[in-house]
Every structure is written in C-alpha cells, then in structure tokens.
Coordinates of C-alpha atoms in Angstrom, one line a residue:
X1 CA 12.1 -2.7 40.8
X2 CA 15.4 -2.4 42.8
X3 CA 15.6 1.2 42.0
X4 CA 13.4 4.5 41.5
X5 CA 14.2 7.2 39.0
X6 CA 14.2 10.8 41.5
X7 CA 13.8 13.2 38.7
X8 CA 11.3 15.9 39.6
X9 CA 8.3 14.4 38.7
X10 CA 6.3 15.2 35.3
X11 CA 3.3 17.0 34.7
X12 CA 0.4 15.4 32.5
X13 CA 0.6 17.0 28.8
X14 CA -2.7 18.0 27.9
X15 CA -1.6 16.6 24.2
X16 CA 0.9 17.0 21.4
X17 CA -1.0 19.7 19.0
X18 CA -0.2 23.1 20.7
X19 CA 3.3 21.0 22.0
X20 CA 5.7 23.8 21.2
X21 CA 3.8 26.6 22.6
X22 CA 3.6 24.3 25.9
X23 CA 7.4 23.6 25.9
X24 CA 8.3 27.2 25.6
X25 CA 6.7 28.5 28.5
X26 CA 7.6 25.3 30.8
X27 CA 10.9 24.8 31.3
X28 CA 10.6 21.1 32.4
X29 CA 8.1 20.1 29.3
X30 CA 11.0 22.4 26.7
X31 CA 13.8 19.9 28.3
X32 CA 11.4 16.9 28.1
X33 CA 10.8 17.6 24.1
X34 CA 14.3 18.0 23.7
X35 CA 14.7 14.5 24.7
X36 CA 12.1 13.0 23.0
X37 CA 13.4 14.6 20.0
X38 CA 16.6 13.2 20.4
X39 CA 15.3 9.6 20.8
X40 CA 13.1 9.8 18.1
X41 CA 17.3 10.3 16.5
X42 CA 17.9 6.3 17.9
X43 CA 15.5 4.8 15.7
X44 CA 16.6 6.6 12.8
X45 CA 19.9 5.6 12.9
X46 CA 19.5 2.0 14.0
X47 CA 16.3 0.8 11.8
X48 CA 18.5 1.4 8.6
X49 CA 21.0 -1.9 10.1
X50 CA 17.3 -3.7 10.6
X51 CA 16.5 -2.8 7.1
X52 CA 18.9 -2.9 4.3
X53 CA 21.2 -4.9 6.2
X54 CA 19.7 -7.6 7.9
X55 CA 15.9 -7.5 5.7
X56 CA 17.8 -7.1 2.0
X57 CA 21.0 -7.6 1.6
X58 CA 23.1 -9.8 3.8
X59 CA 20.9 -12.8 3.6
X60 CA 21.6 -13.5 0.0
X61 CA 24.9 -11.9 0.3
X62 CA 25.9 -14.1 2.9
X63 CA 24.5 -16.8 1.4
X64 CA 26.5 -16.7 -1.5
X65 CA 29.4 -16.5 0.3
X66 CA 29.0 -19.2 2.0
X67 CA 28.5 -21.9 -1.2
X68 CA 31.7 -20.8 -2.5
X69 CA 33.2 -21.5 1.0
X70 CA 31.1 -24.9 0.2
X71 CA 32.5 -28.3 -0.3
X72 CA 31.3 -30.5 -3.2
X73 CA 27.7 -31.5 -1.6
X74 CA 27.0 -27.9 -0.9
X75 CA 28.3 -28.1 3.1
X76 CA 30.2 -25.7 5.2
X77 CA 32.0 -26.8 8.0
X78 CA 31.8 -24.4 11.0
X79 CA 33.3 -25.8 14.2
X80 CA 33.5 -28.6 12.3
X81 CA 29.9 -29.3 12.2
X82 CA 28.8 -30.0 8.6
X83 CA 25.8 -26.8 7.7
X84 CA 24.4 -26.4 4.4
X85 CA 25.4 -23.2 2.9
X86 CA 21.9 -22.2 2.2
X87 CA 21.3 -22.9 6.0
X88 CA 24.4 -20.8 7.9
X89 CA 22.3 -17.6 7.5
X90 CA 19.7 -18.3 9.5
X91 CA 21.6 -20.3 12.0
X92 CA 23.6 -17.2 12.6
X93 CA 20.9 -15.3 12.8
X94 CA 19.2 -18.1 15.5
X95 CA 22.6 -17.8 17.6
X96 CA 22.7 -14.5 17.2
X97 CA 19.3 -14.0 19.1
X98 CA 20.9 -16.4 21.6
X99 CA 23.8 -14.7 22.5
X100 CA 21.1 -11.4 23.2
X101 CA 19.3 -13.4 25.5
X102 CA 22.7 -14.1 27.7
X103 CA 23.6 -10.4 28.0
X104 CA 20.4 -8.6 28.1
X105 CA 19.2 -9.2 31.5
X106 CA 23.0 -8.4 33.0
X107 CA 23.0 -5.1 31.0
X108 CA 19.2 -4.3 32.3
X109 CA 20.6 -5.4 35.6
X110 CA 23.4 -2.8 35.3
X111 CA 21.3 0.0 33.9
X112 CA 18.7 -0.7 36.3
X113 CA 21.2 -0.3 39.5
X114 CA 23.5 2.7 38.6
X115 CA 20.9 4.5 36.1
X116 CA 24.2 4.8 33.7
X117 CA 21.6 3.6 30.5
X118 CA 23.1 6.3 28.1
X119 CA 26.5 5.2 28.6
X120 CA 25.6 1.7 28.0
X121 CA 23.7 2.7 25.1
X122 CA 26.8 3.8 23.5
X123 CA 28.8 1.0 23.9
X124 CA 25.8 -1.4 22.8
X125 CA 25.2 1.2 19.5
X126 CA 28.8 1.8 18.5
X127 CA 29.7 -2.1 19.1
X128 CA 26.6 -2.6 16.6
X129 CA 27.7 -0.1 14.3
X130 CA 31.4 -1.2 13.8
X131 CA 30.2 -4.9 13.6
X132 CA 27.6 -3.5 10.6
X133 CA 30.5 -1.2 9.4
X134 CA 33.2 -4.6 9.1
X135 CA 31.2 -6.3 6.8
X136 CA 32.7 -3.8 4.0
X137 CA 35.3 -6.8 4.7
X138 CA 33.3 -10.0 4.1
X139 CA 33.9 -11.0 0.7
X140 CA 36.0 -14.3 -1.2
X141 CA 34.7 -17.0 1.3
X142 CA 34.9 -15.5 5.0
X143 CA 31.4 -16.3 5.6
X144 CA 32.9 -17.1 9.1
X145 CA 33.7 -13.6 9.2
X146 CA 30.3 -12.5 8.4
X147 CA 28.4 -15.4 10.3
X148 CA 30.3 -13.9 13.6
X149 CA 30.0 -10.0 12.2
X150 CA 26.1 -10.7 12.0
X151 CA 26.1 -12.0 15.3
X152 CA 28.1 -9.1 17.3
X153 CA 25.8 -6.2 15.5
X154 CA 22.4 -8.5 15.8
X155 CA 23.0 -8.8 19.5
X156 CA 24.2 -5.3 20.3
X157 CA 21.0 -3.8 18.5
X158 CA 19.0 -6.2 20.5
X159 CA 20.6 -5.2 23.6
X160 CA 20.5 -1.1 22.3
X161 CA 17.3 -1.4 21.9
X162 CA 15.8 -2.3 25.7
X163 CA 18.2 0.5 26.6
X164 CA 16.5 2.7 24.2
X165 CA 13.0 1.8 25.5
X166 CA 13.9 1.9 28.7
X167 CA 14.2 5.5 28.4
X168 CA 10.4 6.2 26.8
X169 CA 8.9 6.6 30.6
X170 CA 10.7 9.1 31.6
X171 CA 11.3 11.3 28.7
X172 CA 7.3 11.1 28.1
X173 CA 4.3 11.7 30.3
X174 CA 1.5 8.9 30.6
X175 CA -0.8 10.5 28.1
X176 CA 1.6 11.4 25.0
X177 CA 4.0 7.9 25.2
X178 CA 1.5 7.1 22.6
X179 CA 2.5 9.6 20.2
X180 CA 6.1 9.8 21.6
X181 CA 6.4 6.0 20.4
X182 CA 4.7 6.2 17.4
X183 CA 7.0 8.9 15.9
X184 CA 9.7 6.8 17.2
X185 CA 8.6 4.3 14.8
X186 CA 7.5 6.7 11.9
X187 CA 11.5 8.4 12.1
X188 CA 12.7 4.8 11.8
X189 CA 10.9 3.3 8.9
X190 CA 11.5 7.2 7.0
X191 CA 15.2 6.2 7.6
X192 CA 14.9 2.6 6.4
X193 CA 13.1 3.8 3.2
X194 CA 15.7 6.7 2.8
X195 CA 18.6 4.7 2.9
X196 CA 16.9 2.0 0.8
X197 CA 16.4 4.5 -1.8
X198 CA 20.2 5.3 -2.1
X199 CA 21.2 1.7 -1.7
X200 CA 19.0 1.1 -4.9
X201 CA 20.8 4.0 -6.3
X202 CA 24.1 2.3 -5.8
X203 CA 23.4 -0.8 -6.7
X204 CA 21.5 -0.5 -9.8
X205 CA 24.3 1.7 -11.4
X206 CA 27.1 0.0 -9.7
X207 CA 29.3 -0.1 -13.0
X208 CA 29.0 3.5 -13.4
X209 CA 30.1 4.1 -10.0
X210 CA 33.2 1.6 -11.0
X211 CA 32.1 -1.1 -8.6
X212 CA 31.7 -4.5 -9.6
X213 CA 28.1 -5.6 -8.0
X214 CA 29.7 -7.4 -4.5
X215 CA 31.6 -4.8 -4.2
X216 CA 28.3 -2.2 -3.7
X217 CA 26.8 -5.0 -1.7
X218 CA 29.6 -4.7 0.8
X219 CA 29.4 -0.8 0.4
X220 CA 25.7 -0.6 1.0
X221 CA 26.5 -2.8 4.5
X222 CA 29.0 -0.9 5.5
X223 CA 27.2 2.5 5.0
X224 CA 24.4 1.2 7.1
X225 CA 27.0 0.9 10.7
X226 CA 28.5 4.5 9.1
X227 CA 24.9 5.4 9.2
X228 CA 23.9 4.0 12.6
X229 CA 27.0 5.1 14.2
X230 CA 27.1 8.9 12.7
X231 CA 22.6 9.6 14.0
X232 CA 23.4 7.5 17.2
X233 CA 25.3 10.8 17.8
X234 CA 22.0 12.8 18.3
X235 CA 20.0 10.5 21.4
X236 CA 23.6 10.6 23.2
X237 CA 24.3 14.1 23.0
X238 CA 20.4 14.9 24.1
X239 CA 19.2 12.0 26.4
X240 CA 19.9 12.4 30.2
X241 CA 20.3 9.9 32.7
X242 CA 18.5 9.8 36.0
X243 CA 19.8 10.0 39.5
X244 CA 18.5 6.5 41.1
X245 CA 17.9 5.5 44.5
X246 CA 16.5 2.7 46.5
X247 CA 13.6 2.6 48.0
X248 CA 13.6 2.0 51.8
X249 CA 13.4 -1.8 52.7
X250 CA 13.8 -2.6 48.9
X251 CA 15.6 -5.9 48.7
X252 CA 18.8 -5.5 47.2
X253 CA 20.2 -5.4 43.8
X254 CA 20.2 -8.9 41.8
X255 CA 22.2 -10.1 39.3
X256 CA 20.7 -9.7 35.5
X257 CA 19.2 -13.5 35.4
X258 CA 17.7 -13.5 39.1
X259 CA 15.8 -10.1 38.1
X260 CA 14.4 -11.6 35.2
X261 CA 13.2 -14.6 37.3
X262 CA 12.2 -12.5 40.0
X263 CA 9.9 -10.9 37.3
X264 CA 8.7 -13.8 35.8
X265 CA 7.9 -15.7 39.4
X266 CA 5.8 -12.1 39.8
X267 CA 4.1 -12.7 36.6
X268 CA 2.5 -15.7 37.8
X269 CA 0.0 -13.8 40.1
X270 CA -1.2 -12.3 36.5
X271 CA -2.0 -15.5 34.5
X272 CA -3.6 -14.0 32.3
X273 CA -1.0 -11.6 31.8
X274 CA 2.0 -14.4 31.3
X275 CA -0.6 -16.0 28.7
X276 CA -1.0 -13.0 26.0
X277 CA 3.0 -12.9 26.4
X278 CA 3.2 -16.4 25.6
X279 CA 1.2 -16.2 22.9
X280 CA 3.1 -13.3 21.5
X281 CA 6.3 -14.8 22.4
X282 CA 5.2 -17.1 19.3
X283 CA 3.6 -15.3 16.8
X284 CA 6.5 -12.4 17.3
X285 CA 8.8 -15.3 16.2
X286 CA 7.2 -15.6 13.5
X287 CA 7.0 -11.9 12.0
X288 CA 10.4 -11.4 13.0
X289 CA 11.2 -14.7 10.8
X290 CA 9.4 -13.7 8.4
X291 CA 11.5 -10.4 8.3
X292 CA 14.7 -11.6 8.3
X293 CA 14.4 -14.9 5.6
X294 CA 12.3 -13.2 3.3
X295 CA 15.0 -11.8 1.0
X296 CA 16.9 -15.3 1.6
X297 CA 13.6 -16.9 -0.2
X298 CA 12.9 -13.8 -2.8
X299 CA 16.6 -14.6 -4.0
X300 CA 17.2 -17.7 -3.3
X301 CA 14.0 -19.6 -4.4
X302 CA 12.5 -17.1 -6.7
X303 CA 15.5 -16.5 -8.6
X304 CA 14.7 -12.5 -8.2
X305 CA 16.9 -10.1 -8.8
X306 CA 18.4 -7.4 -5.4
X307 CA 17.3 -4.5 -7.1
X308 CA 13.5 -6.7 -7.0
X309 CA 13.8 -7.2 -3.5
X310 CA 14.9 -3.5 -2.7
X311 CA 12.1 -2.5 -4.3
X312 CA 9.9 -5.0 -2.3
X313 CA 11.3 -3.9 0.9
X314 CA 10.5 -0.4 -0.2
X315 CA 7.1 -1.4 -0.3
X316 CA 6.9 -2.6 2.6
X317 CA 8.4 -0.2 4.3
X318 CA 5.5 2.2 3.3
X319 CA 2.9 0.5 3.5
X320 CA 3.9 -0.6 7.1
X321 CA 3.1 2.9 8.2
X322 CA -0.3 2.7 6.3
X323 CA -0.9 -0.4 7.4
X324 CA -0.3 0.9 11.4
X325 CA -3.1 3.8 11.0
X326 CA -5.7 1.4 9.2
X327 CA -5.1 -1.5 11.8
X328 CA -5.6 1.8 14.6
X329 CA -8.6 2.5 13.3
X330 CA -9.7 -1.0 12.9
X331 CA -9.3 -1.5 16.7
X332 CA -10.7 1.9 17.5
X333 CA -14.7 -0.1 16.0
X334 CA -13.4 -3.8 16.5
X335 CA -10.6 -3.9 19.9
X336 CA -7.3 -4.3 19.3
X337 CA -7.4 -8.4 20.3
X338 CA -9.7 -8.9 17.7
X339 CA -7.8 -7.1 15.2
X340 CA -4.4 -8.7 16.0
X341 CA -6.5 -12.1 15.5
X342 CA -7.2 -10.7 11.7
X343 CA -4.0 -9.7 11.3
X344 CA -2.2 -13.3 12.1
X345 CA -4.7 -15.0 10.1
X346 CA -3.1 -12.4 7.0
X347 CA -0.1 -13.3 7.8
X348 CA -0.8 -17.3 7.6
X349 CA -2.9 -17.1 4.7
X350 CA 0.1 -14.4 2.9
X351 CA 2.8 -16.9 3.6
X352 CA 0.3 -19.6 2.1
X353 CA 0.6 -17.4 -0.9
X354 CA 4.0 -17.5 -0.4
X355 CA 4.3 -21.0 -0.8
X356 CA 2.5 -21.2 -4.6
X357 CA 4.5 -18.1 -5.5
X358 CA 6.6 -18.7 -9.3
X359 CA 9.7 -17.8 -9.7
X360 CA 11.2 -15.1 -11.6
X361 CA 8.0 -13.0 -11.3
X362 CA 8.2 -9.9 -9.7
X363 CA 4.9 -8.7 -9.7
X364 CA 3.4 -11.5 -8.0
X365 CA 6.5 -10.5 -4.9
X366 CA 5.5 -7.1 -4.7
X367 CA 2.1 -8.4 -3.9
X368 CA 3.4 -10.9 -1.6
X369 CA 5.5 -7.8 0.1
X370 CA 2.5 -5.3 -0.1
X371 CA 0.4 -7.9 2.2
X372 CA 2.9 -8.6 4.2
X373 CA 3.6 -4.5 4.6
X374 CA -0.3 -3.9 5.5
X375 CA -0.3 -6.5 8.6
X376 CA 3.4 -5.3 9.4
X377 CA 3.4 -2.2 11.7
X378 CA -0.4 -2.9 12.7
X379 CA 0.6 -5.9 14.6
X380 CA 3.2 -5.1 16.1
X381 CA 1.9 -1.6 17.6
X382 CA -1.0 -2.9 18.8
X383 CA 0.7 -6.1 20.3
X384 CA 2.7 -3.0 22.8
X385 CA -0.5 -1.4 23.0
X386 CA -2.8 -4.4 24.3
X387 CA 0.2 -5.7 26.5
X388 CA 0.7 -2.0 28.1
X389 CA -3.2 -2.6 29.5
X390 CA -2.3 -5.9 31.1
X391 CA 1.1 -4.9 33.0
X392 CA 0.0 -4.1 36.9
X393 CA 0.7 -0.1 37.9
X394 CA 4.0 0.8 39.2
X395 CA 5.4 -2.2 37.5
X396 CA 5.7 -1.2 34.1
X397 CA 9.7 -1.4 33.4
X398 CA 10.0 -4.6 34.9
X399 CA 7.3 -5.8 32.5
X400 CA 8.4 -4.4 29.3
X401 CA 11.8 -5.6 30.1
X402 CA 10.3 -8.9 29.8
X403 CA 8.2 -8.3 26.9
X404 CA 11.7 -7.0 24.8
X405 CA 12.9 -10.3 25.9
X406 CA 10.0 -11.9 23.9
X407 CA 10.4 -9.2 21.2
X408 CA 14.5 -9.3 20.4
X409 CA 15.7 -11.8 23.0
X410 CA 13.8 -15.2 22.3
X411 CA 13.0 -15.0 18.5
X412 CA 15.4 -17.9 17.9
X413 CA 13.1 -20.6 17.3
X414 CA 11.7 -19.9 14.1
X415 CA 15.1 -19.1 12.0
X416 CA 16.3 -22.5 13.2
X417 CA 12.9 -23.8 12.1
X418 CA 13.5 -22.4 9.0
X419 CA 16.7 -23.1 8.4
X420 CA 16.4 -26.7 10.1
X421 CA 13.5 -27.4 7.3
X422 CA 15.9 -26.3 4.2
X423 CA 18.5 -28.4 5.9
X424 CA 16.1 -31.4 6.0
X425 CA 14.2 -31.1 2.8
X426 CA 16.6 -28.6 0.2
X427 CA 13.5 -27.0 -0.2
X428 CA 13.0 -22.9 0.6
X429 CA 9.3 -23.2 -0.1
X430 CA 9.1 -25.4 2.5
X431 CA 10.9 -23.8 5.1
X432 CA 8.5 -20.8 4.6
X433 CA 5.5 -22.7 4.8
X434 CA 6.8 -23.8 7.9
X435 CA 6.3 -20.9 9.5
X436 CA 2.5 -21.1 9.4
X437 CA 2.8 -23.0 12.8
X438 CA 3.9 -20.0 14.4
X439 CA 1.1 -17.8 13.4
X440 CA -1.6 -20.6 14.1
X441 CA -1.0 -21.4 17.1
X442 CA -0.3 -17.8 18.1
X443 CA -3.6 -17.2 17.1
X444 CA -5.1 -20.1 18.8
X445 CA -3.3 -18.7 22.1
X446 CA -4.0 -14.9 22.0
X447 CA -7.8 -16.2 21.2
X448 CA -8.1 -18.3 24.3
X449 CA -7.4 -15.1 26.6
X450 CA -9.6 -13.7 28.1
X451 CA -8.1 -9.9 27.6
X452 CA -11.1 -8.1 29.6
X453 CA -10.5 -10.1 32.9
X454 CA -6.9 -9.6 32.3
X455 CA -6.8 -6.3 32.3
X456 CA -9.3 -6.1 35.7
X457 CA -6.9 -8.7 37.1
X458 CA -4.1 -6.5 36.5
X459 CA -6.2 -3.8 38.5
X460 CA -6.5 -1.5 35.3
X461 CA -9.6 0.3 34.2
X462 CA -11.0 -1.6 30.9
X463 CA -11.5 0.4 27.8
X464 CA -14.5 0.4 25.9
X465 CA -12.8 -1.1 23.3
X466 CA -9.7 -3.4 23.9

C-alpha cells in the first residue's frame, strides 16, 4: 500500500439491528450511515446499465444491427477484418473488458496516491452514463457506433466499480461490511428489477406509446445512462474522501501497472491464496459470460420473443436474491468451498440444459433462467466472502484490487470463446455449450485448494465452517 487513509479511526458496531439508535447518539457512526446509505445509491443506479442494457436488450439489438450492416455471406467488416454479424456482440463485449484491464490499475494508481476516488468516480460514472445514454442513437446500420458505445460505457462501469468498492472499508467497520455489502447488492438488483418492469411496460405497448418497436429498444437504452447518471447523483453528494498520507519509509508511489505487479509478486508468498483467485478468475468468466450472451442465444437461437427474455431476466433477477440467502445458509451447515463447488456443477449441468433447449418455447427458458437465477447471487457472494478469509491483514485493498481485476477486468476470454465458436461452427448452441469448460475446470481448481491451510497461511483465524 503506498498510502494510508488518516481518518479518525472507527469504532466496532456491535451490529446493524438497533443501527439508528447507535448513529444518533454517535456522531462518527450518524456520518458513517450517511455514507453507507449513499453507496448503497451507486449500485442502484449503475446495475440497471448491467441489466436491461447489457443482459436484455443490446445483444439482440446490436445484433440486428449489425446483419443489416452485413454483406451477402452474413460479414461485417470492422477495421477491415471480416466478423460475422452474429459474432461483433461478443467481440465488443471481449474488447470492451480489454480496454478495462489497460485503465484500471492507472486509475487505482491515481486514487490510491491523491485519495481523490469520488472525483474519479464521477468522471468513470458520467462517461458510462452518456456512453449508455448515446445508444438512443444506434439505429439503420451504425453497429460501429454501438460496437464502440458498448465499449466506452462497459469499461467506465468496470472501472466505476473498483472505485466504488474501494470505498466499502472505510465507510463500514469490520463487523457490519457484511451487511453493508449485501444491501449494496439487494438496492442493485431492486433497481435492475424496477427498471425492467417499466422497460416491459414500454416495450410491450410500444404502438400505443407511438413508437415503432426499435425505436423503444433505443428508448429503454437510453433511459438506462439517464438512469445511471440521475442516482449516481446520491453516492457523490454523500461519500467523502479521505485525507492520505505515506507511511514513513514507504517506497514511493508506482505507476498503475507496477502496483499491480508489485501485488501479484506479493501474492506469491500466499500460494494458496493466488490458486483460489485463479480458479475464480475462470469460473467468474464464465458466469459473467453466461450473463452477457444469454439474451444473444434466447433471441437469437431460440427464436423468443424480447418481451420473453424481459420476463426471464425478471426472474432471475429475483430469484438471485433468493438464491444468495439459500446458498448463505447452505454454507452456514456445509462451508462456503463446498457450496460454491455445488453451485458450479449447477451451472455446468444448467447450461447442459441449455444446450437441448427447443426453440420457440418459453416455458422451458424461464426454467433455464430460474436455475440459472438460484446459483446466481449465491456464487458470487460467497466467492468475496471465501476470498476475504484468504487475503493477509493489513493488506486487504491491495488484494481486492486484484480480485476486481479477476471480477471486471479479465472476463474477456469466454465472450471470445463464445463468439469465436459461432464464428467457427454458425451454431449458438454450440457456443454455449462451450462454456462448460469454464465451469469444469473452475471446479476442478477451487477443489484442489486446500482452503483451511490457506487461510492459516494467510495468518487468519479459520472458521468453523469455511
């Protein structure tokens, strides 16, 4: 760490349920929930761009823009290079996730040395909001246009985002970032559901809004950077930065890159560490895949309707959050390494299902979407939860950098897998069962560490259960 936040430092909460009475008679705890309350605000605005922008509707809508951009064998001709329309989706999406990787660890760098996150925060949101907000524009055969929109907002959200995290330690105490990150979470997929509902709306009665149905695809886009932009307004206005200083003898500040390298030269003293983030590293790719081609497929090879895969999303969306407590309880009897094993065999054996689904056939989707819902937000929470025991004390933020790296920043590999395997074989089902690879050997990785011994090797106490 190059630099050490000088805030006064924070009392332990004794817990969340008598919260308010707390906060009123501390001064420092009232301030503290302020902020938290505020950055619960980040999620809610920016999870609706995740959702109905880059889950539902831009993947077919991009899609289609691109084959009438097409030439008579189905190929647009970016750069030159010939790409099959049915591919430039998830390529953008792959270079998109590319160009986060470049700026990330220079805008951790930056944040890191002048403790200016909250300014940076708004020119990462804001970028990601007018990018999201342009794609009203994307409509005839700009699918350059929206390939390079996609990229700009896909980017600054990754890049918002280990901004916005990097605030959780010092808005929360130890014992409540638990709960402080979980409602993070909960206001985000409430917004993604909300704004799903009213997309739905919109769509579904386009003519008597007088729209033709593009024309309330575009809207819906758009209204998500309006939306992003207008509740980004709320964590700005109520987070605080920190006054930072170096420690004495510290080695000076590094550029973004040598930081990260510095971090992950340090990470070899914790093998075992490195391993479970290597192993995530490839599953995450994976679920995030999975998240961002699944409309392509629903519409694309199922021949299902948008207003079918609103509705799916829908589903998902709430049964993510059901899906989050089960799998908490699950890891509460059974540790959460086992549980996240269970969970990526689901996922292998849903997108196996995935493969034999027929098309025009709703029902059997909503299925596919209600499995894929139930290991959603379970294996991703506990992922944060099991790495957070393995990271050594008084190196947390350097860690959890890395591991948003993992989580936004290298989750490149499996859109180009996917759309590499359409490119190769025309076929969509096969570019989803293609995706199995990620979750098996994931699993095969995350099994072969020995989580116990990691955690003692990291000098933390092990939990009964873990």
């Amino acid at each position: 760490m190059t630099a050490r936040d000088t805030s006064p430092p924070e009392e332990a909460d004794p817990g969340t349920e008598d919260a308010g009475a707390g906060a009123g008679r501390d001064p420092e705890k009232a301030a503290r929930r302020r902020e938290q309350h505020g950055w619960y605000f980040y999620d809610f605005a920016c999870s609706v761009y995740s959702t109905s922008v880059l889950t539902v509707f831009l993947g077919p809508y991009l899609t289609a823009v691109a084959k009438a951009a097409s030439d008579a064998e189905g190929y647009v001709h970016p750069l030159g290079i010939p790409v099959r329309a049915g591919s430039f989706f998830a390529y953008a999406v792959s270079a998109s996730v590319l160009v986060a990787v470049l700026i990330m660890p220079l805008v951790a760098a930056l944040a890191d040395r002048s403790g200016r996150k909250k300014p940076l925060l708004a020119v990462a949101a804001y970028t990601g909001a007018a990018a999201t907000a342009g794609m009203f524009f994307l409509d005839g055969e700009r699918y350059l246009l929206g390939g390079f929109l996609l990229i700009v907002a896909n980017a600054s959200l990754a890049v918002s985002m280990v901004l916005y995290n990097a605030f959780l330690p010092q808005i929360a105490a130890p014992d409540e970032r638990d709960t402080v990150s979980s409602r993070g979470w909960a206001f985000g997929y409430t917004s993604g559901a909300l704004v799903l509902v009213l997309n739905l709306v919109l769509y579904q009665g386009h003519d008597s809004f007088g729209l033709s149905e593009g024309a309330a695809v575009r809207v819906c886009l758009a209204s998500a950077g309006l939306w992003w932009g207008a509740f980004a307004i709320i964590p700005l206005r109520r987070l605080r930065d920190r006054a930072v200083v170096r420690e004495a003898g510290a080695a000076p500040p590094v550029s973004g890159w040598r930081q990260l390298v510095a971090t992950l030269k340090d990470m070899r003293r914790y093998p075992l560490t490195l391993s479970f983030l290597l192993a995530y590293l490839i599953y995450n790719d994976g679920v995030q895949t999975v998240i961002s081609q699944a409309s392509v497929y629903g519409s694309e090879e199922l021949q299902l309707e948008q207003s079918t895969l609103i509705v799916a999303v829908l589903l998902v969306q709430v049964l993510a959050v059901a899906g989050a407590l089960g799998m908490g309880r699950l890891a509460r009897v059974y540790g959460a390494k086992r549980t996240i094993l269970g969970s990526l065999a689901a996922w292998a054996v849903t997108l196996a299902a995935g493969y034999f689904l027929p098309a025009r056939t709703p029902v059997w989707f909503f299925a596919l979407a209600a499995m894929i819902g139930l290991v959603l937000g379970g294996s991703q929470a506990l992922s944060r939860s099991l790495f957070s025991h393995l990271v050594p004390a008084g190196k947390e933020a350097e860690y959890f950098s890395a591991y948003e790296m993992s989580d936004r920043g290298l989750s490149w590999v499996g859109p180009l897998v996917f759309g590499l395997t359409y490119q190769v074989t025309g076929s969509y089902r096969d570019a989803i069962i293609s995706l199995v690879v990620f979750f098996a050997l994931g699993f095969v990785l995350l099994a072969r560490v020995p989580v116990r011994r990691a955690v003692e090797a990291a000098g933390n106490p092990v939990p009964e259960r873990i």
